[in-house]
Short mmCIF file of C-alpha atoms in Angstrom, two decimals:
data_model
loop_
_atom_site.label_atom_id
_atom_site.label_comp_id
_atom_site.label_asym_id
_atom_site.label_seq_id
_atom_site.Cartn_x
_atom_site.Cartn_y
_atom_site.Cartn_z
CA MET A 1 135.20 90.68 46.24
CA PRO A 2 137.67 88.10 47.12
CA ARG A 3 140.26 88.56 49.76
CA VAL A 4 143.74 87.38 47.26
CA LYS A 5 142.79 90.14 44.55
CA ARG A 6 141.10 92.79 47.15
CA THR A 7 144.40 91.86 49.23
CA GLY A 8 145.99 92.68 45.51
CA TRP A 9 144.69 95.80 45.28
CA VAL A 10 145.70 97.29 49.40
CA VAL A 11 149.19 95.45 47.84
CA ALA A 12 149.05 97.71 45.02
CA LEU A 13 148.18 100.84 46.58
CA VAL A 14 150.98 100.73 49.30
CA LEU A 15 154.22 99.80 46.65
CA VAL A 16 151.84 103.57 44.76
CA ALA A 17 151.46 105.68 47.67
CA ALA A 18 154.86 103.69 48.99
CA ALA A 19 156.43 105.34 45.15
CA ALA A 20 155.11 108.33 45.80
CA VAL A 21 156.86 109.25 48.89
CA CYS A 22 159.80 108.29 46.94
CA ALA A 23 159.51 110.24 45.60
CA ALA A 24 159.07 113.15 46.97
CA VAL A 25 161.85 111.95 49.71
CA TRP A 26 163.91 111.73 46.62
CA LEU A 27 163.39 115.50 45.69
CA SER A 28 164.35 116.38 49.75
CA PRO A 29 167.41 117.06 50.16
CA TRP A 30 167.52 114.32 53.14
CA TRP A 31 165.85 111.98 51.17
CA TRP A 32 169.35 109.67 53.09
CA ILE A 33 166.59 109.48 56.25
CA GLY A 34 163.59 108.31 54.78
CA ALA A 35 164.24 105.69 51.96
CA ALA A 36 166.73 103.28 54.36
CA PRO A 37 163.16 102.30 56.02
CA LEU A 38 160.60 103.07 53.16
CA ALA A 39 163.33 100.32 51.17
CA ALA A 40 162.97 98.23 54.67
CA LEU A 41 159.92 97.89 54.45
CA GLY A 42 159.56 97.33 50.75
CA GLY A 43 162.17 93.94 51.68
CA LEU A 44 159.65 93.16 53.72
CA GLY A 45 156.75 93.47 52.08
CA VAL A 46 158.07 90.95 48.91
CA TRP A 47 159.56 88.62 51.41
CA ASP A 48 155.93 88.52 53.17
CA LEU A 49 154.43 87.68 49.74
CA THR A 50 156.65 85.22 48.17
CA GLN A 51 157.16 83.31 51.80
CA ARG A 52 154.65 80.35 52.41
CA ARG A 53 155.61 79.34 56.31
CA HIS A 54 152.92 82.31 57.20
CA SER A 55 149.16 83.04 55.46
CA VAL A 56 148.66 85.82 57.08
CA LEU A 57 151.35 87.41 56.19
CA ARG A 58 150.83 86.79 52.60
CA ASN A 59 147.39 87.79 52.32
CA TYR A 60 148.50 91.04 54.50
CA PRO A 61 151.60 91.80 53.66
CA VAL A 62 153.45 94.05 56.66
CA ILE A 63 150.73 94.61 58.02
CA GLY A 64 150.03 91.11 59.80
CA HIS A 65 153.18 91.45 61.70
CA ALA A 66 151.03 92.38 63.54
CA ARG A 67 148.90 90.03 64.11
CA TYR A 68 152.71 88.16 65.57
CA LEU A 69 153.59 91.04 67.56
CA LEU A 70 149.73 91.76 69.61
CA GLU A 71 150.07 87.31 70.45
CA LYS A 72 153.12 87.76 71.66
CA ILE A 73 152.40 90.40 73.87
CA ARG A 74 149.93 88.70 74.98
CA PRO A 75 149.98 87.78 78.15
CA GLU A 76 151.56 90.78 79.64
CA LEU A 77 148.73 92.50 77.90
CA GLN A 78 145.84 90.05 79.38
CA GLN A 79 147.65 90.60 83.10
CA TYR A 80 147.94 94.30 83.23
CA PHE A 81 145.38 95.22 81.23
CA ILE A 82 142.41 92.79 80.69
CA GLU A 83 141.83 90.04 84.13
CA ARG A 84 140.73 91.79 87.47
CA ASN A 85 142.54 91.22 91.03
CA PHE A 86 140.65 88.36 91.74
CA ASP A 87 140.63 85.94 88.54
CA GLY A 88 144.24 86.12 87.38
CA ARG A 89 145.27 81.69 87.25
CA PRO A 90 147.91 80.49 88.95
CA PHE A 91 147.86 83.45 91.16
CA ASP A 92 145.71 85.40 91.20
CA ARG A 93 146.61 90.17 91.20
CA ASP A 94 144.94 89.95 95.29
CA VAL A 95 147.08 86.90 95.76
CA ARG A 96 150.44 88.05 94.22
CA THR A 97 149.61 91.56 96.07
CA ILE A 98 149.20 90.46 98.97
CA VAL A 99 153.13 88.02 99.13
CA TYR A 100 155.28 91.32 97.98
CA GLU A 101 154.07 93.36 100.14
CA ARG A 102 154.30 90.43 103.67
CA ALA A 103 157.60 89.68 101.93
CA LYS A 104 158.29 93.19 101.83
CA GLY A 105 157.33 93.74 104.77
CA THR A 106 154.51 96.52 103.98
CA ASP A 107 151.09 96.72 105.26
CA ALA A 108 149.05 93.98 103.46
CA GLU A 109 145.33 95.51 103.93
CA GLU A 110 142.66 96.25 101.50
CA PRO A 111 139.93 98.98 102.22
CA TYR A 112 136.64 98.88 101.44
CA GLY A 113 135.46 95.09 101.48
CA THR A 114 136.23 91.67 99.66
CA GLU A 115 135.98 91.53 95.89
CA THR A 116 135.46 87.35 95.78
CA ASP A 117 131.78 86.90 95.04
CA VAL A 118 131.15 85.23 98.40
CA TYR A 119 127.39 83.35 97.55
CA ALA A 120 129.27 81.53 94.15
CA ALA A 121 128.69 77.49 94.10
CA GLY A 122 132.73 76.86 95.58
CA HIS A 123 133.41 79.65 98.29
CA GLU A 124 134.83 78.52 100.99
CA PHE A 125 135.64 79.97 104.51
CA LEU A 126 136.56 79.59 107.85
CA VAL A 127 133.93 79.25 110.57
CA PRO A 128 135.04 82.21 113.29
CA SER A 129 134.35 81.63 117.62
CA MET A 130 132.50 83.98 119.58
CA ALA A 131 134.97 83.60 122.36
CA PRO A 132 138.75 84.25 120.44
CA ARG A 133 141.48 82.62 121.40
CA PRO A 134 144.90 84.75 122.27
CA VAL A 135 147.84 84.42 119.18
CA PRO A 136 150.55 82.47 120.11
CA ASP A 137 153.98 84.27 121.01
CA THR A 138 156.33 81.52 119.50
CA PRO A 139 154.68 79.31 116.06
CA PRO A 140 153.92 75.74 117.24
CA ARG A 141 156.47 73.72 115.26
CA VAL A 142 155.67 69.50 113.93
CA ARG A 143 158.09 66.93 115.52
CA ILE A 144 159.04 64.37 111.94
CA GLY A 145 159.95 61.04 113.45
CA GLY A 146 158.12 58.02 114.42
CA PRO A 147 159.08 55.67 116.53
CA ASP A 148 162.35 54.14 113.93
CA CYS A 149 164.05 57.60 113.94
CA SER A 150 166.38 58.79 116.29
CA LYS A 151 166.71 62.18 114.99
CA PRO A 152 163.88 63.53 114.79
CA TYR A 153 163.18 67.26 113.60
CA ASP A 154 160.76 70.24 114.81
CA MET A 155 159.10 71.88 110.49
CA ALA A 156 157.62 74.22 111.16
CA LEU A 157 154.12 75.12 109.44
CA LEU A 158 155.25 75.96 106.22
CA ASN A 159 158.87 76.04 104.10
CA VAL A 160 159.98 76.23 100.97
CA SER A 161 159.16 73.67 98.68
CA ALA A 162 161.17 71.48 96.44
CA MET A 163 162.89 74.00 93.36
CA SER A 164 166.07 72.44 92.07
CA PHE A 165 169.19 74.19 90.91
CA GLY A 166 169.50 74.01 87.42
CA SER A 167 165.31 75.26 87.45
CA LEU A 168 166.23 77.40 89.31
CA SER A 169 169.14 79.60 89.32
CA SER A 170 171.82 80.04 91.90
CA ASN A 171 170.89 82.96 93.14
CA ALA A 172 167.43 81.81 94.32
CA ILE A 173 168.42 78.80 95.83
CA LEU A 174 170.81 81.30 98.21
CA ALA A 175 168.76 83.82 98.82
CA LEU A 176 165.59 81.06 99.30
CA ASN A 177 168.53 79.35 101.69
CA GLY A 178 169.65 82.07 103.25
CA GLY A 179 166.00 82.92 104.30
CA ALA A 180 165.39 79.53 105.62
CA ALA A 181 168.41 79.77 107.73
CA ALA A 182 167.88 82.81 109.67
CA GLY A 183 163.36 82.76 109.83
CA GLY A 184 164.22 78.88 110.95
CA PHE A 185 161.89 77.29 108.60
CA ALA A 186 163.21 74.88 105.87
CA HIS A 187 163.97 74.47 102.77
CA ASP A 188 163.65 71.38 100.44
CA THR A 189 166.48 71.35 96.98
CA GLY A 190 164.62 69.01 94.90
CA GLU A 191 165.44 66.10 92.88
CA GLY A 192 167.99 68.54 91.11
CA GLY A 193 170.83 67.41 93.30
CA LEU A 194 172.35 69.00 96.64
CA SER A 195 174.42 71.93 95.15
CA GLU A 196 176.80 74.09 97.58
CA TYR A 197 174.20 77.32 97.15
CA HIS A 198 171.32 75.22 98.52
CA LEU A 199 174.59 73.81 101.76
CA ARG A 200 176.61 77.32 101.46
CA PRO A 201 173.59 79.98 103.44
CA GLY A 202 173.75 76.99 105.98
CA GLY A 203 169.26 76.91 105.79
CA ASP A 204 168.19 73.34 106.96
CA LEU A 205 167.77 70.77 103.94
CA VAL A 206 164.40 68.83 103.27
CA TRP A 207 167.10 66.03 100.36
CA GLU A 208 165.48 65.41 97.39
CA ILE A 209 166.35 61.79 95.48
CA GLY A 210 163.81 61.38 92.58
CA THR A 211 163.86 59.36 90.44
CA GLY A 212 166.93 60.36 88.70
CA TYR A 213 169.29 60.09 91.89
CA PHE A 214 170.69 63.68 91.29
CA GLY A 215 174.01 63.54 93.03
CA CYS A 216 173.99 59.54 94.97
CA ARG A 217 174.02 58.06 91.26
CA THR A 218 175.77 56.01 90.68
CA GLY A 219 177.50 55.38 86.35
CA ASP A 220 174.39 54.01 84.32
CA GLY A 221 172.01 55.99 86.71
CA ASP A 222 171.54 52.99 89.44
CA PHE A 223 171.16 55.05 92.67
CA ASP A 224 174.39 55.27 95.35
CA ALA A 225 174.40 54.05 98.11
CA GLY A 226 177.24 55.20 99.61
CA GLU A 227 177.48 58.52 97.73
CA PHE A 228 174.37 59.23 99.30
CA THR A 229 175.34 58.19 103.26
CA GLU A 230 177.96 60.64 103.09
CA LYS A 231 176.07 63.66 101.71
CA ALA A 232 173.11 62.86 104.22
CA ALA A 233 175.75 63.20 106.98
CA HIS A 234 175.74 66.19 105.89
CA GLU A 235 174.82 68.14 110.10
CA HIS A 236 172.08 70.92 107.38
CA VAL A 237 170.28 67.56 106.09
CA LYS A 238 167.94 67.59 108.27
CA CYS A 239 165.61 65.53 106.66
CA VAL A 240 165.29 62.42 102.73
CA SER A 241 162.60 62.31 100.70
CA LEU A 242 161.89 60.20 97.73
CA LYS A 243 160.03 61.64 95.53
CA LEU A 244 157.43 59.10 93.71
CA SER A 245 155.28 62.36 91.40
CA GLN A 246 155.17 65.96 91.70
CA GLY A 247 151.73 67.51 91.24
CA ALA A 248 152.53 69.51 87.57
CA LYS A 249 153.28 65.98 86.15
CA PRO A 250 152.71 62.69 87.68
CA GLY A 251 154.16 59.35 86.13
CA ILE A 252 156.07 60.79 83.46
CA GLY A 253 159.38 61.28 83.82
CA GLY A 254 162.25 64.80 82.14
CA VAL A 255 165.00 66.05 79.76
CA LEU A 256 167.57 68.34 80.80
CA PRO A 257 168.68 68.46 77.07
CA GLY A 258 172.95 68.58 76.97
CA ALA A 259 173.38 72.17 76.38
CA LYS A 260 171.93 73.34 79.74
CA VAL A 261 174.16 70.71 81.30
CA ASN A 262 177.31 72.55 81.89
CA ALA A 263 179.48 71.26 84.07
CA GLU A 264 178.27 73.10 87.73
CA ILE A 265 174.59 71.17 87.17
CA ALA A 266 176.79 67.96 85.41
CA ARG A 267 179.01 68.31 88.78
CA VAL A 268 176.20 68.51 90.62
CA ARG A 269 173.47 65.82 89.54
CA ASP A 270 176.29 63.69 88.50
CA VAL A 271 175.69 63.07 84.65
CA PRO A 272 177.95 63.73 81.83
CA GLN A 273 178.83 67.36 80.48
CA GLY A 274 177.25 68.60 78.19
CA GLU A 275 175.07 65.17 77.79
CA THR A 276 170.94 65.18 77.30
CA VAL A 277 169.75 63.56 81.41
CA VAL A 278 166.82 61.13 81.01
CA SER A 279 164.59 61.14 83.99
CA PRO A 280 162.40 57.85 84.33
CA PRO A 281 158.72 57.52 85.01
CA TYR A 282 159.49 54.99 87.55
CA HIS A 283 161.81 53.95 90.30
CA ARG A 284 164.25 51.64 90.08
CA VAL A 285 165.21 51.16 93.22
CA PHE A 286 161.16 49.31 94.08
CA SER A 287 158.88 48.04 92.30
CA THR A 288 156.17 47.08 94.42
CA PRO A 289 154.28 48.35 98.07
CA ARG A 290 156.32 46.63 100.51
CA GLU A 291 159.98 46.69 98.69
CA LEU A 292 158.96 50.92 98.30
CA VAL A 293 158.82 50.25 102.83
CA ARG A 294 161.73 49.07 102.59
CA PHE A 295 163.45 51.55 101.00
CA ILE A 296 162.50 54.61 103.03
CA ALA A 297 164.28 53.03 106.28
CA ARG A 298 167.22 52.26 104.16
CA MET A 299 167.29 55.67 103.69
CA ARG A 300 166.67 56.34 106.86
CA GLU A 301 169.01 53.85 108.15
CA LEU A 302 171.65 54.82 105.38
CA SER A 303 171.17 59.29 106.65
CA GLY A 304 172.20 58.00 110.38
CA GLY A 305 168.63 57.46 111.45
CA LYS A 306 166.90 61.27 110.53
CA PRO A 307 163.29 61.09 108.95
CA ALA A 308 162.59 59.43 105.94
CA GLY A 309 159.94 59.89 103.84
CA PHE A 310 158.05 60.62 100.63
CA LYS A 311 155.85 62.61 98.17
CA LEU A 312 153.82 61.60 95.71
CA CYS A 313 150.44 63.60 94.16
CA VAL A 314 147.73 61.46 94.96
CA GLY A 315 146.48 58.48 92.32
CA SER A 316 144.71 54.88 92.81
CA ARG A 317 143.75 55.14 96.06
CA ARG A 318 143.60 52.22 95.72
CA GLN A 319 147.39 51.69 95.38
CA PHE A 320 148.11 54.03 98.64
CA LEU A 321 146.68 51.88 100.92
CA ALA A 322 148.63 48.58 99.46
CA VAL A 323 151.30 50.76 100.47
CA CYS A 324 149.37 51.38 104.36
CA LYS A 325 149.25 47.96 103.81
CA ALA A 326 152.90 47.22 103.46
CA MET A 327 153.69 49.27 106.37
CA VAL A 328 151.52 47.74 108.83
CA GLU A 329 152.79 43.79 107.76
CA GLU A 330 156.51 45.25 107.67
CA GLY A 331 155.77 47.63 111.63
CA THR A 332 157.59 49.79 110.23
CA ALA A 333 156.70 53.57 108.13
CA PRO A 334 157.86 55.96 106.42
CA ASP A 335 158.16 59.33 108.76
CA PHE A 336 156.15 61.90 106.76
CA ILE A 337 154.61 61.72 103.21
CA ILE A 338 154.36 64.62 102.02
CA VAL A 339 151.30 65.77 99.92
CA ASP A 340 151.39 67.57 96.24
CA GLY A 341 148.37 68.68 94.54
CA ALA A 342 147.35 68.03 90.72
CA GLU A 343 147.51 72.15 91.03
CA GLY A 344 151.23 72.36 92.18
CA GLY A 345 153.56 74.41 89.77
CA THR A 346 156.62 72.88 87.60
CA GLY A 347 159.47 74.58 85.88
CA ALA A 348 157.87 72.27 82.80
CA ALA A 349 155.39 70.04 81.81
CA PRO A 350 153.00 68.68 79.06
CA LEU A 351 149.32 70.66 79.30
CA GLU A 352 147.34 67.53 79.11
CA PHE A 353 149.34 66.58 82.78
CA ALA A 354 149.05 70.38 83.75
CA ASP A 355 144.72 70.16 83.31
CA ASN A 356 143.75 66.56 83.30
CA VAL A 357 145.90 64.17 85.56
CA GLY A 358 146.34 63.86 89.17
CA THR A 359 143.93 64.80 91.92
CA PRO A 360 143.77 68.18 93.38
CA LEU A 361 145.27 68.90 96.91
CA THR A 362 142.33 68.66 99.11
CA GLU A 363 141.20 65.43 97.50
CA GLY A 364 145.10 63.87 97.97
CA LEU A 365 145.55 65.59 101.64
CA ILE A 366 142.02 64.04 102.77
CA THR A 367 142.46 60.64 101.30
CA VAL A 368 145.65 60.10 102.46
CA HIS A 369 145.10 61.26 105.87
CA ASN A 370 142.83 58.89 106.53
CA ALA A 371 144.06 55.87 105.09
CA LEU A 372 146.60 56.72 107.01
CA VAL A 373 143.29 56.56 110.26
CA GLY A 374 142.02 53.73 108.95
CA ALA A 375 145.21 51.98 109.10
CA GLY A 376 146.83 53.06 112.07
CA LEU A 377 149.16 55.24 110.92
CA ARG A 378 148.51 58.42 111.19
CA ASP A 379 149.78 59.34 115.18
CA ARG A 380 153.90 58.54 113.54
CA ILE A 381 153.03 59.93 110.02
CA ARG A 382 153.13 63.43 109.77
CA ILE A 383 151.88 64.78 106.52
CA GLY A 384 152.72 67.54 104.57
CA ALA A 385 150.47 69.56 101.88
CA SER A 386 152.02 71.10 99.37
CA GLY A 387 149.70 72.95 96.80
CA LYS A 388 149.40 76.44 96.12
CA ILE A 389 150.26 77.45 99.36
CA ALA A 390 150.50 81.00 99.67
CA THR A 391 148.64 82.98 102.10
CA GLY A 392 147.65 82.27 106.43
CA SER A 393 144.36 80.89 105.47
CA ASP A 394 145.27 78.94 102.63
CA LEU A 395 147.64 76.69 104.46
CA VAL A 396 144.78 77.23 107.76
CA LYS A 397 142.97 75.28 105.00
CA ARG A 398 145.36 73.28 104.93
CA LEU A 399 146.45 72.56 108.91
CA LEU A 400 142.47 71.43 108.43
CA GLN A 401 142.12 69.00 106.05
CA GLY A 402 144.55 67.30 106.61
CA ALA A 403 147.92 68.45 106.90
CA ASP A 404 150.78 69.14 109.75
CA TYR A 405 152.52 71.49 107.99
CA GLY A 406 152.96 72.98 104.52
CA ASN A 407 155.59 73.53 101.59
CA ALA A 408 154.98 76.62 99.14
CA ALA A 409 157.10 76.95 95.71
CA ARG A 410 156.01 79.57 93.63
CA ALA A 411 154.71 81.80 97.19
CA MET A 412 158.68 81.86 97.71
CA MET A 413 159.36 82.67 94.20
CA PHE A 414 157.38 85.42 93.94
CA ALA A 415 159.28 87.30 97.59
CA VAL A 416 162.76 86.34 95.06
CA GLY A 417 161.09 88.75 92.23
CA CYS A 418 159.09 85.83 90.46
CA ILE A 419 156.35 88.36 88.54
CA GLN A 420 154.56 85.20 87.11
CA ALA A 421 156.04 86.30 83.14
CA GLN A 422 154.95 81.81 83.02
CA ARG A 423 159.52 81.70 81.00
CA CYS A 424 160.23 78.66 83.45
CA HIS A 425 160.75 76.84 80.87
CA THR A 426 162.74 78.97 78.05
CA ASN A 427 166.31 80.03 80.59
CA THR A 428 164.68 83.65 80.20
CA CYS A 429 162.90 84.02 82.98
CA PRO A 430 163.06 88.49 83.30
CA VAL A 431 163.70 88.69 86.97
CA GLY A 432 166.43 86.06 87.31
CA VAL A 433 164.64 83.11 89.36
CA THR A 434 164.41 80.58 86.63
CA THR A 435 167.58 80.96 84.99
CA GLN A 436 171.38 79.90 84.38
CA ASP A 437 172.56 83.26 82.08
CA PRO A 438 173.97 84.69 84.71
CA ARG A 439 173.23 88.10 82.63
CA ARG A 440 170.04 87.74 83.68
CA ALA A 441 170.80 86.20 87.23
CA ARG A 442 172.52 88.54 88.01
CA ALA A 443 170.06 90.73 88.77
CA LEU A 444 168.45 88.87 91.60
CA ASP A 445 169.49 90.26 94.65
CA VAL A 446 170.41 88.02 96.73
CA GLY A 447 170.81 89.46 99.96
CA ASP A 448 167.31 91.35 99.80
CA LYS A 449 166.10 88.14 98.54
CA THR A 450 167.17 86.70 101.05
CA GLU A 451 165.24 89.40 103.90
CA ARG A 452 162.03 89.44 102.16
CA VAL A 453 162.31 85.04 102.16
CA ARG A 454 162.46 84.88 105.57
CA ARG A 455 159.28 87.57 106.05
CA LEU A 456 156.40 86.37 103.79
CA GLN A 457 157.13 82.83 106.05
CA GLU A 458 157.02 84.96 108.83
CA SER A 459 154.21 86.67 108.75
CA THR A 460 152.27 84.03 106.82
CA VAL A 461 152.49 82.08 109.32
CA ALA A 462 152.47 85.00 112.00
CA SER A 463 148.66 85.34 109.83
CA ALA A 464 147.58 81.71 110.14
CA LEU A 465 147.24 81.76 113.64
CA GLU A 466 146.14 84.88 114.29
CA ILE A 467 143.04 83.12 112.72
CA MET A 468 142.59 80.47 113.92
CA ALA A 469 142.65 82.35 116.92
CA ALA A 470 139.65 83.81 115.70
CA MET A 471 138.36 80.63 115.21
CA GLY A 472 139.25 79.89 119.09
CA VAL A 473 142.43 78.11 118.61
CA THR A 474 145.86 77.49 119.56
CA ASP A 475 146.78 74.78 118.40
CA PRO A 476 146.72 73.56 114.89
CA ALA A 477 146.16 69.73 116.42
CA ASP A 478 142.16 70.86 117.64
CA LEU A 479 141.03 71.75 114.02
CA ARG A 480 138.51 69.54 112.59
CA PRO A 481 136.61 70.01 109.30
CA HIS A 482 133.65 71.73 110.64
CA MET A 483 135.60 74.39 111.21
CA LEU A 484 136.06 74.70 107.64
CA ARG A 485 132.51 75.50 104.92
CA ARG A 486 132.19 75.07 101.02
CA ARG A 487 128.82 76.50 99.34
CA VAL A 488 128.21 74.17 96.91
CA ASP A 489 124.97 75.89 95.77
CA PRO A 490 123.22 79.41 96.43
CA HIS A 491 121.08 78.21 98.68
CA THR A 492 123.23 75.96 100.48
CA VAL A 493 126.27 75.89 103.04
CA ARG A 494 128.49 71.91 104.28
CA PRO A 495 130.43 72.20 106.30
CA TYR A 496 133.91 69.32 105.48
CA ASP A 497 133.19 67.19 108.11
CA GLU A 498 129.52 66.09 105.81
CA LEU A 499 131.70 66.67 102.80
CA TYR A 500 134.08 64.48 103.10
CA GLU A 501 133.94 60.87 104.65
CA TRP A 502 136.15 60.58 107.74
CA LEU A 503 137.60 57.60 109.48
CA ALA A 504 138.43 56.24 112.87
CA PRO A 505 141.34 54.98 114.50
CA GLY A 506 142.12 51.35 112.62
CA GLN A 507 138.67 51.70 111.42
CA LEU A 508 140.52 49.66 108.07
CA LEU A 509 141.16 47.35 110.17
CA ALA A 510 138.66 46.44 112.38
CA GLU A 511 135.77 46.93 110.08
CA PRO A 512 135.79 49.01 106.60
CA PRO A 513 132.40 51.58 105.57
CA ARG A 514 131.72 50.10 102.51
CA SER A 515 132.64 52.73 100.46
CA TRP A 516 136.35 51.72 101.43
CA ALA A 517 135.39 47.73 101.88
CA ALA A 518 136.38 47.19 97.62
CA ASP A 519 139.59 48.68 97.43
CA TRP A 520 141.32 47.84 101.03
CA SER A 521 140.24 44.11 99.67
CA ALA A 522 141.93 44.88 96.42
CA ALA A 523 144.83 45.93 98.48
CA ASP A 524 147.67 44.02 98.06
CA PRO A 525 151.40 45.08 99.83
CA ASP A 526 152.64 42.91 97.09
CA ARG A 527 152.02 44.84 93.92
CA PHE A 528 150.97 48.22 92.05
CA GLY A 529 147.65 47.08 91.64
CA ILE A 530 145.17 49.28 88.79
#
């Protein structure tokens, strides 16, 4: 029987049954209780049959709505009832649990052994020592500031990564910065401007400037040096950073709809209230590697000698080598570079970009580290790593791969209550983290979440130091690539010093290895070649 004809019979039977029920109900003294829902179902069925937008509902009136209901709650069903502890995305249940427990100050331990398949290709493990070392009493810090910096800053091993006010609620920003103030670590503002919620708790800040120059912006969207100088002088601003690109969406700008640009956000970002704001994919302040290096030096000067650097998701190695050549020729360099991996998070990004554009953090870190080493610049530039750092082992791996310190965004969001609902772009965050809805944001208790942020950072760094001590290391500078191993197939395990090429100091300047020679030769400090 054809589907449409079969559906017609089903509808007819449903209507007959409904009529019979209606008749029975009508004869009952309680007829008015059942009449309303039956009438509503009948009306819904008629609407389903006559509407033209949803084919499923035209063929399966009333019952077809179950399909849309299940589709709507599919993420929750997947997260709470289907996924296993170790295969959720972007962060699995095991990782989320350990972050929650550390933030709450409860035990972050598991009995009975690992659920990870340690024989699967791609599994990585750190190498323990037969002579472990005592865990240091005081976590080490990283001095940020090269020879041109007059106000160096001692960075913690783990800090709050870039998240803007506007993307996050005011209460979330207050909790993150309060945690940074209590724990003595840094908080990156994101590119959305320097708000009162970043300044009020008193935490150390890395003020990030993006292509929209929010917070230091002229009327036509250019960089305002005077406003930048004034705000960068604030005592809580310890470093200034220029965002070139973001891991989850490198190479594209952003749009903030006018409906979201309320008076407060307009004031923080220096934009007109109620008007759509476009962040272009490119910067106005530079168009060549040499101009980029000069502008970073200008930011350092305008900030009164505070450390200045930039953030990027690595793409072309040749382009980054062109920046290195510009540093060498100009005789100046940024004080730090933050490498954002393609696995990094964002409030919203096209799926094609998140899945397919940009270099993952491991390869990005190793590329930047090697380029700076080979160009003889590594000793004056510190490298920060950003991209899915949530545990102590994550941090140790990034330090071993070339970073000096790490930044965490989504793990810090977990600490302030995020449940990975993945509604960050809808303004309907169920826990008040990524929303500007006052009713939703008020659910986030600033005092409680401030302490959770502090505890998460403290316990994660303590875990990293404990792991390093088990590896026989007390200073992160003593970590070496051979201490991290990767299973490349069921029968072969290789250390990182064999999986990747590691350059010697100044090697690119003296005699580039064959694998780097073509890119180094083609890198032009006066143009961003492909």
